[in-house]
């Protein structure tokens, strides 16, 4: 594709875009002057679909009408409500229906998965993670290591990019696995690194780890709804994700978990709760825990229905638009963004996101100068600043346009050419 650097060209791309109508399915936040923001923060909090309030109101109304009987009599009965999300989730992460479940929040699920998949022995007790993993993930793995009586300084292996490079190379990850793998119990990576936007090679890493008998889990906070996932096929052991970023389900909304079916009927250790108990006998209130033979067996509590309703609304839109088409548009948007950024004559910004990426582009700002971030914010761009020196820009295919991308470039180009 031959790109052009003018507004008309961006508008022509929007005209040809078959997914352009979906922008109108969302509430786009406005600036004080009434103009819409250029919203590039869907990797942090996705925008609200207009249908979400309808889905929530349905549950509020059924609660008003039925009280406790809503568990069975609501239009969408609450007892099996989480099951209504399984199909949508399975398409998003590439899994069987039995392998996905909506429950808890992301970091909670990460802990629950580590209870099952991080079972250290004196020979094999280490965890491997990327060096610039999201802090919550580092806290979670370190606390698990300590919980089992080991020292994170020794038991946590942090994978660092080569000197002078920003992203990890797959070959380097694999050679670390081959070198140190006999002592490693678990590899836990962000599927898409939150800082650089790098997409990891799930399949190769998982295969190399399994050859060494290491379990592999991915945090899909930045991957779910962003990139093509085939968790079942790739043999990933477990994964967790939140639904408020690319999955547009509202702040703090319920998270998802994937457990590969090969683990469903095994005797992995797990923390149990009544919602994970066999549905046939759950309400006979037996003392002995008998888990559901699917990922649902890892549930603890009856879930917050209002949050699940928001996820249902969002998954309905993903289902209509189609994840493959969304990913194709996402690639066009970021390719266009990268092209435009590369034409800016400046040494104040550097793209640190590698070509293996989803819709996020991370810009390193020379001298950690936050002023530029404040300037683009004042011009109506909503993005975010991540310490120490990165602005993250995420054009999301459901609601961002090629015009958004061009307008952002135009703002940045002007700011960077000022003295
Ligand atoms: C957003 C994000 C989280 C947030 O965790 P919560 O438990 O949902 O608060 C955790 N890990 C990563 C990699 C994230 O991007």
mmCIF file of C-alpha atoms in Angstrom, residues 165-383:
data_model
loop_
_atom_site.group_PDB
_atom_site.id
_atom_site.type_symbol
_atom_site.label_atom_id
_atom_site.label_comp_id
_atom_site.label_asym_id
_atom_site.label_seq_id
_atom_site.Cartn_x
_atom_site.Cartn_y
_atom_site.Cartn_z
ATOM 1 C CA UNK A 165 17.608 -3.411 22.042
ATOM 2 C CA UNK A 166 14.080 -2.829 23.322
ATOM 3 C CA UNK A 167 12.378 -6.137 22.575
ATOM 4 C CA UNK A 168 13.246 -9.709 23.476
ATOM 5 C CA UNK A 169 14.311 -12.040 20.702
ATOM 6 C CA UNK A 170 12.508 -15.379 20.540
ATOM 7 C CA UNK A 171 15.822 -17.153 19.939
ATOM 8 C CA UNK A 172 17.206 -15.649 23.178
ATOM 9 C CA UNK A 173 14.153 -16.725 25.178
ATOM 10 C CA UNK A 174 14.487 -20.237 23.817
ATOM 11 C CA UNK A 175 18.189 -20.432 24.518
ATOM 12 C CA UNK A 176 17.529 -19.341 28.142
ATOM 13 C CA UNK A 177 14.920 -22.091 28.404
ATOM 14 C CA UNK A 178 17.413 -24.628 27.101
ATOM 15 C CA UNK A 179 20.175 -23.395 29.382
ATOM 16 C CA UNK A 180 18.295 -22.945 32.665
ATOM 17 C CA UNK A 181 15.115 -24.913 32.036
ATOM 18 C CA UNK A 182 15.829 -27.839 34.352
ATOM 19 C CA UNK A 183 15.371 -25.543 37.347
ATOM 20 C CA UNK A 184 12.344 -23.710 35.991
ATOM 21 C CA UNK A 185 8.842 -24.672 37.113
ATOM 22 C CA UNK A 186 6.885 -21.973 35.295
ATOM 23 C CA UNK A 187 7.229 -19.453 32.494
ATOM 24 C CA UNK A 188 4.843 -16.527 32.886
ATOM 25 C CA UNK A 189 4.881 -13.906 30.150
ATOM 26 C CA UNK A 190 2.639 -11.082 29.058
ATOM 27 C CA UNK A 191 1.274 -12.263 25.687
ATOM 28 C CA UNK A 192 1.731 -8.688 24.530
ATOM 29 C CA UNK A 193 4.193 -6.758 26.664
ATOM 30 C CA UNK A 194 2.366 -3.784 28.195
ATOM 31 C CA UNK A 195 5.340 -1.441 27.807
ATOM 32 C CA UNK A 196 6.812 -2.126 24.384
ATOM 33 C CA UNK A 197 3.748 -3.666 22.740
ATOM 34 C CA UNK A 198 5.831 -6.691 21.695
ATOM 35 C CA UNK A 199 3.870 -9.845 20.858
ATOM 36 C CA UNK A 200 5.613 -13.001 22.025
ATOM 37 C CA UNK A 201 5.817 -16.149 19.947
ATOM 38 C CA UNK A 202 3.408 -18.198 22.055
ATOM 39 C CA UNK A 203 3.755 -21.365 20.051
ATOM 40 C CA UNK A 204 7.555 -21.585 19.894
ATOM 41 C CA UNK A 205 8.059 -20.564 23.511
ATOM 42 C CA UNK A 206 5.447 -23.028 24.746
ATOM 43 C CA UNK A 207 6.911 -25.871 22.688
ATOM 44 C CA UNK A 208 10.454 -25.177 23.912
ATOM 45 C CA UNK A 209 9.248 -24.990 27.523
ATOM 46 C CA UNK A 210 7.276 -28.225 27.311
ATOM 47 C CA UNK A 211 10.360 -30.052 26.012
ATOM 48 C CA UNK A 212 11.869 -29.132 29.383
ATOM 49 C CA UNK A 213 8.719 -30.047 31.313
ATOM 50 C CA UNK A 214 8.042 -26.434 32.226
ATOM 51 C CA UNK A 215 4.481 -25.125 32.555
ATOM 52 C CA UNK A 216 3.621 -22.022 30.535
ATOM 53 C CA UNK A 217 1.103 -19.294 31.317
ATOM 54 C CA UNK A 218 0.373 -16.017 29.585
ATOM 55 C CA UNK A 219 -1.094 -12.793 30.892
ATOM 56 C CA UNK A 220 -3.306 -11.651 28.025
ATOM 57 C CA UNK A 221 -4.261 -8.250 29.468
ATOM 58 C CA UNK A 222 -2.887 -6.608 26.317
ATOM 59 C CA UNK A 223 -3.549 -9.502 23.977
ATOM 60 C CA UNK A 224 -7.227 -10.425 24.391
ATOM 61 C CA UNK A 225 -9.244 -8.624 21.734
ATOM 62 C CA UNK A 226 -6.038 -7.284 20.177
ATOM 63 C CA UNK A 227 -4.171 -10.101 18.446
ATOM 64 C CA UNK A 228 -4.946 -13.497 16.954
ATOM 65 C CA UNK A 229 -4.794 -16.147 19.668
ATOM 66 C CA UNK A 230 -4.874 -19.944 19.356
ATOM 67 C CA UNK A 231 -4.303 -20.983 22.942
ATOM 68 C CA UNK A 232 -5.704 -24.479 22.547
ATOM 69 C CA UNK A 233 -3.669 -25.287 19.460
ATOM 70 C CA UNK A 234 -0.517 -23.761 20.926
ATOM 71 C CA UNK A 235 -0.865 -26.050 23.967
ATOM 72 C CA UNK A 236 -0.562 -23.156 26.411
ATOM 73 C CA UNK A 237 -1.192 -24.468 29.943
ATOM 74 C CA UNK A 238 -3.108 -21.472 31.248
ATOM 75 C CA UNK A 239 -3.856 -17.836 30.514
ATOM 76 C CA UNK A 240 -5.625 -14.954 32.209
ATOM 77 C CA UNK A 241 -6.955 -11.659 30.899
ATOM 78 C CA UNK A 242 -8.921 -8.625 31.954
ATOM 79 C CA UNK A 243 -11.948 -7.345 30.052
ATOM 80 C CA UNK A 244 -11.703 -3.601 30.574
ATOM 81 C CA UNK A 245 -8.888 -2.923 28.082
ATOM 82 C CA UNK A 246 -9.452 -4.063 24.493
ATOM 83 C CA UNK A 247 -12.594 -5.924 25.549
ATOM 84 C CA UNK A 248 -14.499 -2.729 26.413
ATOM 85 C CA UNK A 249 -16.393 -4.092 29.409
ATOM 86 C CA UNK A 250 -15.960 -1.267 31.887
ATOM 87 C CA UNK A 251 -13.562 -0.347 34.685
ATOM 88 C CA UNK A 252 -12.595 -3.278 36.893
ATOM 89 C CA UNK A 253 -14.879 -5.664 35.031
ATOM 90 C CA UNK A 254 -14.634 -9.435 35.593
ATOM 91 C CA UNK A 255 -11.642 -11.213 34.070
ATOM 92 C CA UNK A 256 -11.201 -14.393 32.068
ATOM 93 C CA UNK A 257 -9.150 -17.532 32.468
ATOM 94 C CA UNK A 258 -8.101 -20.337 30.143
ATOM 95 C CA UNK A 259 -7.003 -23.746 31.349
ATOM 96 C CA UNK A 260 -6.021 -26.211 28.649
ATOM 97 C CA UNK A 261 -8.359 -29.205 28.571
ATOM 98 C CA UNK A 262 -5.480 -31.612 29.123
ATOM 99 C CA UNK A 263 -5.418 -30.349 32.739
ATOM 100 C CA UNK A 264 -9.145 -30.526 33.454
ATOM 101 C CA UNK A 265 -9.319 -34.025 34.815
ATOM 102 C CA UNK A 266 -5.955 -34.117 36.531
ATOM 103 C CA UNK A 267 -5.379 -33.712 40.226
ATOM 104 C CA UNK A 268 -3.724 -30.322 40.161
ATOM 105 C CA UNK A 269 -3.736 -28.489 43.472
ATOM 106 C CA UNK A 270 -6.283 -25.706 43.503
ATOM 107 C CA UNK A 271 -8.059 -23.294 45.788
ATOM 108 C CA UNK A 272 -11.707 -24.205 45.730
ATOM 109 C CA UNK A 273 -15.048 -22.486 46.167
ATOM 110 C CA UNK A 274 -18.646 -23.551 45.765
ATOM 111 C CA UNK A 275 -19.069 -22.143 42.253
ATOM 112 C CA UNK A 276 -16.410 -24.575 41.056
ATOM 113 C CA UNK A 277 -18.345 -27.514 42.498
ATOM 114 C CA UNK A 278 -20.288 -29.956 40.337
ATOM 115 C CA UNK A 279 -23.500 -28.212 39.270
ATOM 116 C CA UNK A 280 -25.692 -31.269 39.891
ATOM 117 C CA UNK A 281 -24.899 -31.401 43.592
ATOM 118 C CA UNK A 282 -23.904 -27.793 44.363
ATOM 119 C CA UNK A 283 -27.166 -27.046 46.101
ATOM 120 C CA UNK A 284 -27.297 -30.259 48.057
ATOM 121 C CA UNK A 285 -24.563 -28.521 50.033
ATOM 122 C CA UNK A 286 -22.189 -31.492 50.296
ATOM 123 C CA UNK A 287 -19.017 -31.206 52.400
ATOM 124 C CA UNK A 288 -16.743 -32.818 49.829
ATOM 125 C CA UNK A 289 -15.611 -30.641 46.968
ATOM 126 C CA UNK A 290 -16.162 -32.269 43.607
ATOM 127 C CA UNK A 291 -14.915 -29.923 40.885
ATOM 128 C CA UNK A 292 -16.641 -29.328 37.554
ATOM 129 C CA UNK A 293 -14.523 -31.106 34.933
ATOM 130 C CA UNK A 294 -13.837 -27.952 32.907
ATOM 131 C CA UNK A 295 -12.230 -24.565 33.512
ATOM 132 C CA UNK A 296 -15.403 -23.719 35.443
ATOM 133 C CA UNK A 297 -14.038 -25.936 38.197
ATOM 134 C CA UNK A 298 -11.631 -23.125 39.122
ATOM 135 C CA UNK A 299 -14.442 -20.670 39.961
ATOM 136 C CA UNK A 300 -14.771 -19.592 43.571
ATOM 137 C CA UNK A 301 -17.832 -17.387 43.965
ATOM 138 C CA UNK A 302 -21.062 -16.686 42.207
ATOM 139 C CA UNK A 303 -20.016 -13.880 39.847
ATOM 140 C CA UNK A 304 -21.147 -10.222 39.650
ATOM 141 C CA UNK A 305 -23.888 -10.403 37.025
ATOM 142 C CA UNK A 306 -23.839 -6.663 36.206
ATOM 143 C CA UNK A 307 -20.216 -6.932 35.194
ATOM 144 C CA UNK A 308 -20.838 -10.090 33.180
ATOM 145 C CA UNK A 309 -23.701 -8.298 31.416
ATOM 146 C CA UNK A 310 -21.266 -5.602 30.263
ATOM 147 C CA UNK A 311 -18.932 -8.274 28.938
ATOM 148 C CA UNK A 312 -21.790 -9.937 27.079
ATOM 149 C CA UNK A 313 -22.633 -6.653 25.362
ATOM 150 C CA UNK A 314 -19.039 -6.214 24.294
ATOM 151 C CA UNK A 315 -18.576 -9.783 23.075
ATOM 152 C CA UNK A 316 -21.709 -9.373 20.957
ATOM 153 C CA UNK A 317 -19.979 -6.534 19.078
ATOM 154 C CA UNK A 318 -16.772 -8.541 18.636
ATOM 155 C CA UNK A 319 -18.858 -11.397 17.322
ATOM 156 C CA UNK A 320 -20.600 -9.154 14.783
ATOM 157 C CA UNK A 321 -17.430 -7.458 13.572
ATOM 158 C CA UNK A 322 -15.329 -10.647 13.577
ATOM 159 C CA UNK A 323 -11.946 -10.870 15.273
ATOM 160 C CA UNK A 324 -10.047 -11.643 12.044
ATOM 161 C CA UNK A 325 -11.427 -8.562 10.293
ATOM 162 C CA UNK A 326 -10.661 -6.440 13.333
ATOM 163 C CA UNK A 327 -7.081 -7.659 13.393
ATOM 164 C CA UNK A 328 -6.679 -6.895 9.683
ATOM 165 C CA UNK A 329 -7.903 -3.334 10.239
ATOM 166 C CA UNK A 330 -5.722 -2.984 13.320
ATOM 167 C CA UNK A 331 -2.685 -3.832 11.222
ATOM 168 C CA UNK A 332 -3.638 -1.216 8.615
ATOM 169 C CA UNK A 333 -4.092 1.434 11.302
ATOM 170 C CA UNK A 334 -0.726 0.787 12.956
ATOM 171 C CA UNK A 335 1.107 0.410 9.633
ATOM 172 C CA UNK A 336 -0.259 3.812 8.648
ATOM 173 C CA UNK A 337 0.677 5.292 12.033
ATOM 174 C CA UNK A 338 4.223 3.934 11.837
ATOM 175 C CA UNK A 339 4.610 5.217 8.285
ATOM 176 C CA UNK A 340 3.505 8.712 9.324
ATOM 177 C CA UNK A 341 5.700 8.756 12.449
ATOM 178 C CA UNK A 342 8.737 7.730 10.441
ATOM 179 C CA UNK A 343 8.336 10.737 8.169
ATOM 180 C CA UNK A 344 8.721 13.154 11.107
ATOM 181 C CA UNK A 345 12.165 14.702 11.031
ATOM 182 C CA UNK A 346 13.151 14.525 14.703
ATOM 183 C CA UNK A 347 15.419 12.706 17.103
ATOM 184 C CA UNK A 348 13.127 13.352 20.077
ATOM 185 C CA UNK A 349 11.008 10.221 19.626
ATOM 186 C CA UNK A 350 11.846 6.616 18.879
ATOM 187 C CA UNK A 351 9.424 3.777 18.129
ATOM 188 C CA UNK A 352 10.381 0.912 20.438
ATOM 189 C CA UNK A 353 7.584 -1.446 19.402
ATOM 190 C CA UNK A 354 8.896 -4.269 17.211
ATOM 191 C CA UNK A 355 7.143 -5.507 14.064
ATOM 192 C CA UNK A 356 5.585 -8.358 16.048
ATOM 193 C CA UNK A 357 2.894 -6.174 17.530
ATOM 194 C CA UNK A 358 -0.806 -5.624 18.021
ATOM 195 C CA UNK A 359 -2.361 -2.188 17.886
ATOM 196 C CA UNK A 360 -0.096 -0.473 20.419
ATOM 197 C CA UNK A 361 2.829 1.667 19.355
ATOM 198 C CA UNK A 362 5.188 2.774 22.127
ATOM 199 C CA UNK A 363 7.206 5.939 21.620
ATOM 200 C CA UNK A 364 10.316 6.474 23.692
ATOM 201 C CA UNK A 365 10.782 10.166 24.431
ATOM 202 C CA UNK A 366 14.321 11.446 24.506
ATOM 203 C CA UNK A 367 15.454 12.669 27.948
ATOM 204 C CA UNK A 368 12.240 11.292 29.491
ATOM 205 C CA UNK A 369 10.628 14.590 28.663
ATOM 206 C CA UNK A 370 7.013 14.386 29.859
ATOM 207 C CA UNK A 371 6.293 17.832 28.446
ATOM 208 C CA UNK A 372 5.535 16.438 24.997
ATOM 209 C CA UNK A 373 2.939 14.099 26.519
ATOM 210 C CA UNK A 374 1.288 17.061 28.266
ATOM 211 C CA UNK A 375 1.259 18.974 24.993
ATOM 212 C CA UNK A 376 -0.447 16.229 22.991
ATOM 213 C CA UNK A 377 -2.952 15.803 25.832
ATOM 214 C CA UNK A 378 -3.747 19.516 25.652
ATOM 215 C CA UNK A 379 -4.400 19.063 21.950
ATOM 216 C CA UNK A 380 -7.151 16.512 22.661
ATOM 217 C CA UNK A 381 -5.182 13.261 22.378
ATOM 218 C CA UNK A 382 -5.864 10.705 25.106
ATOM 219 C CA UNK A 383 -2.891 8.382 25.353
#
